[in-house]
PDB file of C-alpha atoms and ligand atoms in Angstrom:
ATOM      1  CA  UNK A   1     105.406 111.497  56.567  1.00  0.00           C
ATOM      2  CA  UNK A   2     108.804 113.160  56.926  1.00  0.00           C
ATOM      3  CA  UNK A   3     109.020 116.809  55.957  1.00  0.00           C
ATOM      4  CA  UNK A   4     112.811 116.696  55.659  1.00  0.00           C
ATOM      5  CA  UNK A   5     115.141 115.309  53.020  1.00  0.00           C
ATOM      6  CA  UNK A   6     117.338 112.416  54.280  1.00  0.00           C
ATOM      7  CA  UNK A   7     120.359 114.764  54.390  1.00  0.00           C
ATOM      8  CA  UNK A   8     118.495 117.428  56.377  1.00  0.00           C
ATOM      9  CA  UNK A   9     117.165 114.781  58.759  1.00  0.00           C
ATOM     10  CA  UNK A  10     120.685 113.466  59.412  1.00  0.00           C
ATOM     11  CA  UNK A  11     121.901 117.024  60.035  1.00  0.00           C
ATOM     12  CA  UNK A  12     119.043 117.614  62.512  1.00  0.00           C
ATOM     13  CA  UNK A  13     119.733 114.293  64.262  1.00  0.00           C
ATOM     14  CA  UNK A  14     123.437 115.202  64.515  1.00  0.00           C
ATOM     15  CA  UNK A  15     122.506 118.554  66.069  1.00  0.00           C
ATOM     16  CA  UNK A  16     120.123 116.788  68.465  1.00  0.00           C
ATOM     17  CA  UNK A  17     122.808 114.316  69.562  1.00  0.00           C
ATOM     18  CA  UNK A  18     125.547 116.937  69.984  1.00  0.00           C
ATOM     19  CA  UNK A  19     123.313 119.268  72.011  1.00  0.00           C
ATOM     20  CA  UNK A  20     121.517 116.604  74.119  1.00  0.00           C
ATOM     21  CA  UNK A  21     124.644 114.642  74.980  1.00  0.00           C
ATOM     22  CA  UNK A  22     126.565 117.903  75.442  1.00  0.00           C
ATOM     23  CA  UNK A  23     123.890 118.787  77.991  1.00  0.00           C
ATOM     24  CA  UNK A  24     124.553 115.484  79.764  1.00  0.00           C
ATOM     25  CA  UNK A  25     128.291 116.264  79.698  1.00  0.00           C
ATOM     26  CA  UNK A  26     127.764 119.740  81.156  1.00  0.00           C
ATOM     27  CA  UNK A  27     125.614 118.176  83.877  1.00  0.00           C
ATOM     28  CA  UNK A  28     128.467 115.775  84.720  1.00  0.00           C
ATOM     29  CA  UNK A  29     130.831 118.768  84.944  1.00  0.00           C
ATOM     30  CA  UNK A  30     128.490 120.395  87.489  1.00  0.00           C
ATOM     31  CA  UNK A  31     128.269 117.153  89.449  1.00  0.00           C
ATOM     32  CA  UNK A  32     132.078 116.840  89.429  1.00  0.00           C
ATOM     33  CA  UNK A  33     132.429 120.407  90.733  1.00  0.00           C
ATOM     34  CA  UNK A  34     129.794 119.670  93.387  1.00  0.00           C
ATOM     35  CA  UNK A  35     131.649 116.554  94.565  1.00  0.00           C
ATOM     36  CA  UNK A  36     134.944 118.500  94.559  1.00  0.00           C
ATOM     37  CA  UNK A  37     133.300 121.192  96.737  1.00  0.00           C
ATOM     38  CA  UNK A  38     131.954 118.545  99.100  1.00  0.00           C
ATOM     39  CA  UNK A  39     135.418 117.009  99.402  1.00  0.00           C
ATOM     40  CA  UNK A  40     136.904 120.330 100.490  1.00  0.00           C
ATOM     41  CA  UNK A  41     138.210 121.854  97.244  1.00  0.00           C
ATOM     42  CA  UNK A  42     138.668 125.649  97.326  1.00  0.00           C
ATOM     43  CA  UNK A  43     135.111 127.041  97.337  1.00  0.00           C
ATOM     44  CA  UNK A  44     136.334 130.415  96.058  1.00  0.00           C
ATOM     45  CA  UNK A  45     137.193 128.544  92.819  1.00  0.00           C
ATOM     46  CA  UNK A  46     134.617 125.733  92.664  1.00  0.00           C
ATOM     47  CA  UNK A  47     131.368 127.722  93.038  1.00  0.00           C
ATOM     48  CA  UNK A  48     132.197 130.699  90.789  1.00  0.00           C
ATOM     49  CA  UNK A  49     133.284 128.136  88.139  1.00  0.00           C
ATOM     50  CA  UNK A  50     129.987 126.289  88.561  1.00  0.00           C
ATOM     51  CA  UNK A  51     128.196 129.643  88.196  1.00  0.00           C
ATOM     52  CA  UNK A  52     129.919 130.209  84.833  1.00  0.00           C
ATOM     53  CA  UNK A  53     129.125 126.665  83.639  1.00  0.00           C
ATOM     54  CA  UNK A  54     125.451 127.052  84.565  1.00  0.00           C
ATOM     55  CA  UNK A  55     125.090 130.537  83.088  1.00  0.00           C
ATOM     56  CA  UNK A  56     126.942 130.115  79.813  1.00  0.00           C
ATOM     57  CA  UNK A  57     126.633 126.385  79.083  1.00  0.00           C
ATOM     58  CA  UNK A  58     124.067 124.411  81.054  1.00  0.00           C
ATOM     59  CA  UNK A  59     121.071 126.788  81.120  1.00  0.00           C
ATOM     60  CA  UNK A  60     121.389 127.879  77.444  1.00  0.00           C
ATOM     61  CA  UNK A  61     121.855 124.244  76.370  1.00  0.00           C
ATOM     62  CA  UNK A  62     118.665 123.298  78.248  1.00  0.00           C
ATOM     63  CA  UNK A  63     116.660 125.622  76.010  1.00  0.00           C
ATOM     64  CA  UNK A  64     118.479 124.533  72.837  1.00  0.00           C
ATOM     65  CA  UNK A  65     118.004 120.821  73.637  1.00  0.00           C
ATOM     66  CA  UNK A  66     114.284 121.334  74.216  1.00  0.00           C
ATOM     67  CA  UNK A  67     113.863 123.250  70.944  1.00  0.00           C
ATOM     68  CA  UNK A  68     115.954 120.847  68.840  1.00  0.00           C
ATOM     69  CA  UNK A  69     114.265 117.833  70.486  1.00  0.00           C
ATOM     70  CA  UNK A  70     110.812 119.188  69.665  1.00  0.00           C
ATOM     71  CA  UNK A  71     111.947 119.968  66.085  1.00  0.00           C
ATOM     72  CA  UNK A  72     113.375 116.428  65.781  1.00  0.00           C
ATOM     73  CA  UNK A  73     109.920 115.107  66.618  1.00  0.00           C
ATOM     74  CA  UNK A  74     107.732 117.443  64.630  1.00  0.00           C
ATOM     75  CA  UNK A  75     109.858 117.404  61.463  1.00  0.00           C
ATOM     76  CA  UNK A  76     110.217 113.608  61.338  1.00  0.00           C
ATOM     77  CA  UNK A  77     107.630 110.807  61.176  1.00  0.00           C
ATOM     78  CA  UNK A  78     108.142 110.150  64.907  1.00  0.00           C
ATOM     79  CA  UNK A  79     105.854 113.049  65.909  1.00  0.00           C
ATOM     80  CA  UNK A  80     105.742 114.456  69.434  1.00  0.00           C
ATOM     81  CA  UNK A  81     102.825 112.510  70.915  1.00  0.00           C
ATOM     82  CA  UNK A  82     102.752 109.377  68.760  1.00  0.00           C
ATOM     83  CA  UNK A  83     105.388 107.104  70.339  1.00  0.00           C
ATOM     84  CA  UNK A  84     105.607 106.555  74.092  1.00  0.00           C
ATOM     85  CA  UNK A  85     109.407 106.841  74.249  1.00  0.00           C
ATOM     86  CA  UNK A  86     109.294 110.249  72.540  1.00  0.00           C
ATOM     87  CA  UNK A  87     106.440 111.495  74.756  1.00  0.00           C
ATOM     88  CA  UNK A  88     108.197 110.400  77.963  1.00  0.00           C
ATOM     89  CA  UNK A  89     111.430 112.088  76.833  1.00  0.00           C
ATOM     90  CA  UNK A  90     109.509 115.243  76.018  1.00  0.00           C
ATOM     91  CA  UNK A  91     107.887 115.301  79.479  1.00  0.00           C
ATOM     92  CA  UNK A  92     111.190 114.571  81.278  1.00  0.00           C
ATOM     93  CA  UNK A  93     113.044 117.249  79.303  1.00  0.00           C
ATOM     94  CA  UNK A  94     110.277 119.828  79.802  1.00  0.00           C
ATOM     95  CA  UNK A  95     110.200 119.263  83.578  1.00  0.00           C
ATOM     96  CA  UNK A  96     113.982 119.415  83.673  1.00  0.00           C
ATOM     97  CA  UNK A  97     114.066 122.636  81.639  1.00  0.00           C
ATOM     98  CA  UNK A  98     111.694 124.262  84.138  1.00  0.00           C
ATOM     99  CA  UNK A  99     113.729 123.091  87.142  1.00  0.00           C
ATOM    100  CA  UNK A 100     117.019 124.194  85.565  1.00  0.00           C
ATOM    101  CA  UNK A 101     115.779 127.686  84.723  1.00  0.00           C
ATOM    102  CA  UNK A 102     113.669 128.326  87.826  1.00  0.00           C
ATOM    103  CA  UNK A 103     115.625 126.519  90.558  1.00  0.00           C
ATOM    104  CA  UNK A 104     119.088 125.259  89.664  1.00  0.00           C
ATOM    105  CA  UNK A 105     120.390 128.338  87.838  1.00  0.00           C
ATOM    106  CA  UNK A 106     119.464 130.862  90.571  1.00  0.00           C
ATOM    107  CA  UNK A 107     120.711 128.480  93.276  1.00  0.00           C
ATOM    108  CA  UNK A 108     124.112 127.916  91.653  1.00  0.00           C
ATOM    109  CA  UNK A 109     124.494 131.636  90.915  1.00  0.00           C
ATOM    110  CA  UNK A 110     123.813 132.251  94.611  1.00  0.00           C
ATOM    111  CA  UNK A 111     126.543 129.749  95.547  1.00  0.00           C
ATOM    112  CA  UNK A 112     128.899 131.496  93.109  1.00  0.00           C
ATOM    113  CA  UNK A 113     128.308 134.796  94.887  1.00  0.00           C
ATOM    114  CA  UNK A 114     128.828 133.215  98.305  1.00  0.00           C
ATOM    115  CA  UNK A 115     132.100 131.584  97.175  1.00  0.00           C
ATOM    116  CA  UNK A 116     134.219 130.956 100.289  1.00  0.00           C
ATOM    117  CA  UNK A 117     131.205 131.595 102.562  1.00  0.00           C
ATOM    118  CA  UNK A 118     129.225 128.491 101.460  1.00  0.00           C
ATOM    119  CA  UNK A 119     128.113 126.193 104.277  1.00  0.00           C
ATOM    120  CA  UNK A 120     128.235 122.381 104.223  1.00  0.00           C
ATOM    121  CA  UNK A 121     124.461 122.380 103.682  1.00  0.00           C
ATOM    122  CA  UNK A 122     124.866 124.739 100.677  1.00  0.00           C
ATOM    123  CA  UNK A 123     127.437 122.393  99.153  1.00  0.00           C
ATOM    124  CA  UNK A 124     124.785 119.689  98.716  1.00  0.00           C
ATOM    125  CA  UNK A 125     122.912 122.018  96.326  1.00  0.00           C
ATOM    126  CA  UNK A 126     125.628 121.368  93.769  1.00  0.00           C
ATOM    127  CA  UNK A 127     125.580 117.600  94.331  1.00  0.00           C
ATOM    128  CA  UNK A 128     121.998 116.363  94.685  1.00  0.00           C
ATOM    129  CA  UNK A 129     120.291 118.303  91.830  1.00  0.00           C
ATOM    130  CA  UNK A 130     123.045 117.499  89.265  1.00  0.00           C
ATOM    131  CA  UNK A 131     123.028 113.836  90.393  1.00  0.00           C
ATOM    132  CA  UNK A 132     119.249 113.669  89.835  1.00  0.00           C
ATOM    133  CA  UNK A 133     119.367 115.507  86.487  1.00  0.00           C
ATOM    134  CA  UNK A 134     122.273 113.379  85.217  1.00  0.00           C
ATOM    135  CA  UNK A 135     120.198 110.284  86.032  1.00  0.00           C
ATOM    136  CA  UNK A 136     117.213 111.740  84.153  1.00  0.00           C
ATOM    137  CA  UNK A 137     119.398 112.405  81.105  1.00  0.00           C
ATOM    138  CA  UNK A 138     120.797 108.879  81.231  1.00  0.00           C
ATOM    139  CA  UNK A 139     117.212 107.572  81.263  1.00  0.00           C
ATOM    140  CA  UNK A 140     116.428 109.826  78.249  1.00  0.00           C
ATOM    141  CA  UNK A 141     119.463 108.432  76.408  1.00  0.00           C
ATOM    142  CA  UNK A 142     118.488 104.815  77.113  1.00  0.00           C
ATOM    143  CA  UNK A 143     114.882 105.502  76.022  1.00  0.00           C
ATOM    144  CA  UNK A 144     116.243 106.987  72.784  1.00  0.00           C
ATOM    145  CA  UNK A 145     118.329 103.981  71.860  1.00  0.00           C
ATOM    146  CA  UNK A 146     115.959 101.205  73.021  1.00  0.00           C
ATOM    147  CA  UNK A 147     112.759 103.038  71.989  1.00  0.00           C
ATOM    148  CA  UNK A 148     110.488 100.936  74.259  1.00  0.00           C
ATOM    149  CA  UNK A 149     106.696 100.660  74.620  1.00  0.00           C
ATOM    150  CA  UNK A 150     105.635 101.169  71.015  1.00  0.00           C
ATOM    151  CA  UNK A 151     102.988 103.497  69.675  1.00  0.00           C
ATOM    152  CA  UNK A 152     100.217 105.183  71.650  1.00  0.00           C
ATOM    153  CA  UNK A 153      96.742 103.821  70.971  1.00  0.00           C
ATOM    154  CA  UNK A 154      98.005 100.958  68.795  1.00  0.00           C
ATOM    155  CA  UNK A 155      96.379  97.536  69.205  1.00  0.00           C
ATOM    156  CA  UNK A 156      98.443  95.117  71.324  1.00  0.00           C
ATOM    157  CA  UNK A 157      99.916  93.343  68.281  1.00  0.00           C
ATOM    158  CA  UNK A 158     101.218  96.597  66.823  1.00  0.00           C
ATOM    159  CA  UNK A 159     102.884  98.050  69.856  1.00  0.00           C
ATOM    160  CA  UNK A 160     106.437  97.384  68.760  1.00  0.00           C
ATOM    161  CA  UNK A 161     108.301  99.946  66.687  1.00  0.00           C
ATOM    162  CA  UNK A 162     109.227  99.065  63.124  1.00  0.00           C
ATOM    163  CA  UNK A 163     112.196  96.715  62.741  1.00  0.00           C
ATOM    164  CA  UNK A 164     114.892  99.384  62.493  1.00  0.00           C
ATOM    165  CA  UNK A 165     113.275 101.359  65.306  1.00  0.00           C
ATOM    166  CA  UNK A 166     112.824 104.255  62.913  1.00  0.00           C
ATOM    167  CA  UNK A 167     109.690 104.936  60.848  1.00  0.00           C
ATOM    168  CA  UNK A 168     110.519 106.098  57.339  1.00  0.00           C
TER     169      UNK A 168
HETATM  170  C1  LIG B   1     112.191 117.727  74.114  1.00  0.00           C
HETATM  171  C2  LIG B   1     112.889 116.618  74.372  1.00  0.00           C
HETATM  172  C3  LIG B   1     113.238 115.588  73.315  1.00  0.00           C
HETATM  173  C4  LIG B   1     112.499 115.149  72.256  1.00  0.00           C
HETATM  174  C5  LIG B   1     111.084 115.570  71.879  1.00  0.00           C
HETATM  175  C6  LIG B   1     113.302 114.193  71.543  1.00  0.00           C
HETATM  176  C7  LIG B   1     112.920 113.509  70.388  1.00  0.00           C
HETATM  177  C8  LIG B   1     113.728 112.695  69.626  1.00  0.00           C
HETATM  178  C9  LIG B   1     113.378 112.125  68.341  1.00  0.00           C
HETATM  179  C10 LIG B   1     112.050 112.301  67.620  1.00  0.00           C
HETATM  180  C11 LIG B   1     114.439 111.383  67.909  1.00  0.00           C
HETATM  181  C12 LIG B   1     114.532 110.608  66.579  1.00  0.00           C
HETATM  182  C13 LIG B   1     115.084 111.572  65.517  1.00  0.00           C
HETATM  183  C14 LIG B   1     115.261 110.924  64.143  1.00  0.00           C
HETATM  184  O1  LIG B   1     115.075 109.708  63.999  1.00  0.00           O
HETATM  185  O2  LIG B   1     115.594 111.648  63.175  1.00  0.00           O
HETATM  186  C15 LIG B   1     115.463 111.469  68.932  1.00  0.00           C
HETATM  187  C16 LIG B   1     116.680 110.823  68.875  1.00  0.00           C
HETATM  188  C17 LIG B   1     117.564 110.773  69.918  1.00  0.00           C
HETATM  189  N1  LIG B   1     117.483 111.488  71.102  1.00  0.00           N
HETATM  190 FE1  LIG B   1     116.029 112.800  71.639  1.00  0.00          FE
HETATM  191  N2  LIG B   1     114.511 114.048  72.188  1.00  0.00           N
HETATM  192  C18 LIG B   1     114.506 114.874  73.287  1.00  0.00           C
HETATM  193  C19 LIG B   1     115.511 114.994  74.232  1.00  0.00           C
HETATM  194  C20 LIG B   1     116.601 114.158  74.300  1.00  0.00           C
HETATM  195  C21 LIG B   1     117.522 114.096  75.404  1.00  0.00           C
HETATM  196  C22 LIG B   1     117.432 114.987  76.650  1.00  0.00           C
HETATM  197  C23 LIG B   1     118.446 113.135  75.105  1.00  0.00           C
HETATM  198  C24 LIG B   1     119.632 112.644  75.892  1.00  0.00           C
HETATM  199  C25 LIG B   1     120.284 113.341  76.795  1.00  0.00           C
HETATM  200  C26 LIG B   1     118.120 112.596  73.808  1.00  0.00           C
HETATM  201  C27 LIG B   1     118.841 111.624  73.147  1.00  0.00           C
HETATM  202  C28 LIG B   1     118.554 111.150  71.894  1.00  0.00           C
HETATM  203  C29 LIG B   1     119.376 110.153  71.187  1.00  0.00           C
HETATM  204  C30 LIG B   1     120.647 109.491  71.730  1.00  0.00           C
HETATM  205  C31 LIG B   1     118.749 109.928  69.942  1.00  0.00           C
HETATM  206  C32 LIG B   1     119.237 109.009  68.814  1.00  0.00           C
HETATM  207  C33 LIG B   1     118.414 107.722  68.767  1.00  0.00           C
HETATM  208  C34 LIG B   1     118.690 106.947  67.486  1.00  0.00           C
HETATM  209  O3  LIG B   1     118.974 107.533  66.424  1.00  0.00           O
HETATM  210  O4  LIG B   1     118.581 105.697  67.549  1.00  0.00           O
HETATM  211  N3  LIG B   1     116.985 113.232  73.354  1.00  0.00           N
HETATM  212  N4  LIG B   1     115.004 112.269  69.966  1.00  0.00           N
END
């Protein structure tokens, strides 16, 4: 049963969409900077800019998306562990949060400090990880709209979500 009024639930969903898809947008910005660096754009500009994007936008958003996503599950009838699409999104986002905070953020800050001294090998660090994470976020978005696989532990006949894809 939902613990939120319909208006509060819509507000929470709006916050979830703005933060999660903003996260995807910030990831695309990092990927764009990485491709620009690979194509020979001025590394004294590209990598310090990427450092700012990671520090002030991407890493903080990762935490906010995780928190708002978990709240969107626990405060609505979806629950966190009940529906497969929610559980898979939760796992993907949790793994990504860990990788962003423990690996990507320090790596990109290191590139920002190197600036003009980055090597061609270093440049790939701002292309491959954002390409992978953007793909993960696209998968999360598709899972959210299609809501596949039904409910965990439900008998075969009851594996599909309710008609509107949204339990009341
Ligand atoms: C901790 C991670 C996450 C959890 C637990 C989670 C959970 C949820 C839940 C329960 C809803 C339904 C909310 C409602 O009906 O009021 C939802 C909606 C949605 N989520 Fe997430 N989410 C997470 C991360 C993400 C990410 C990373 C993205 C995309 C980048 C995303 C995209 C969406 C979209 C587009 C919807 C709207 C679906 C619709 O209304 O049909 N979510 N999420």
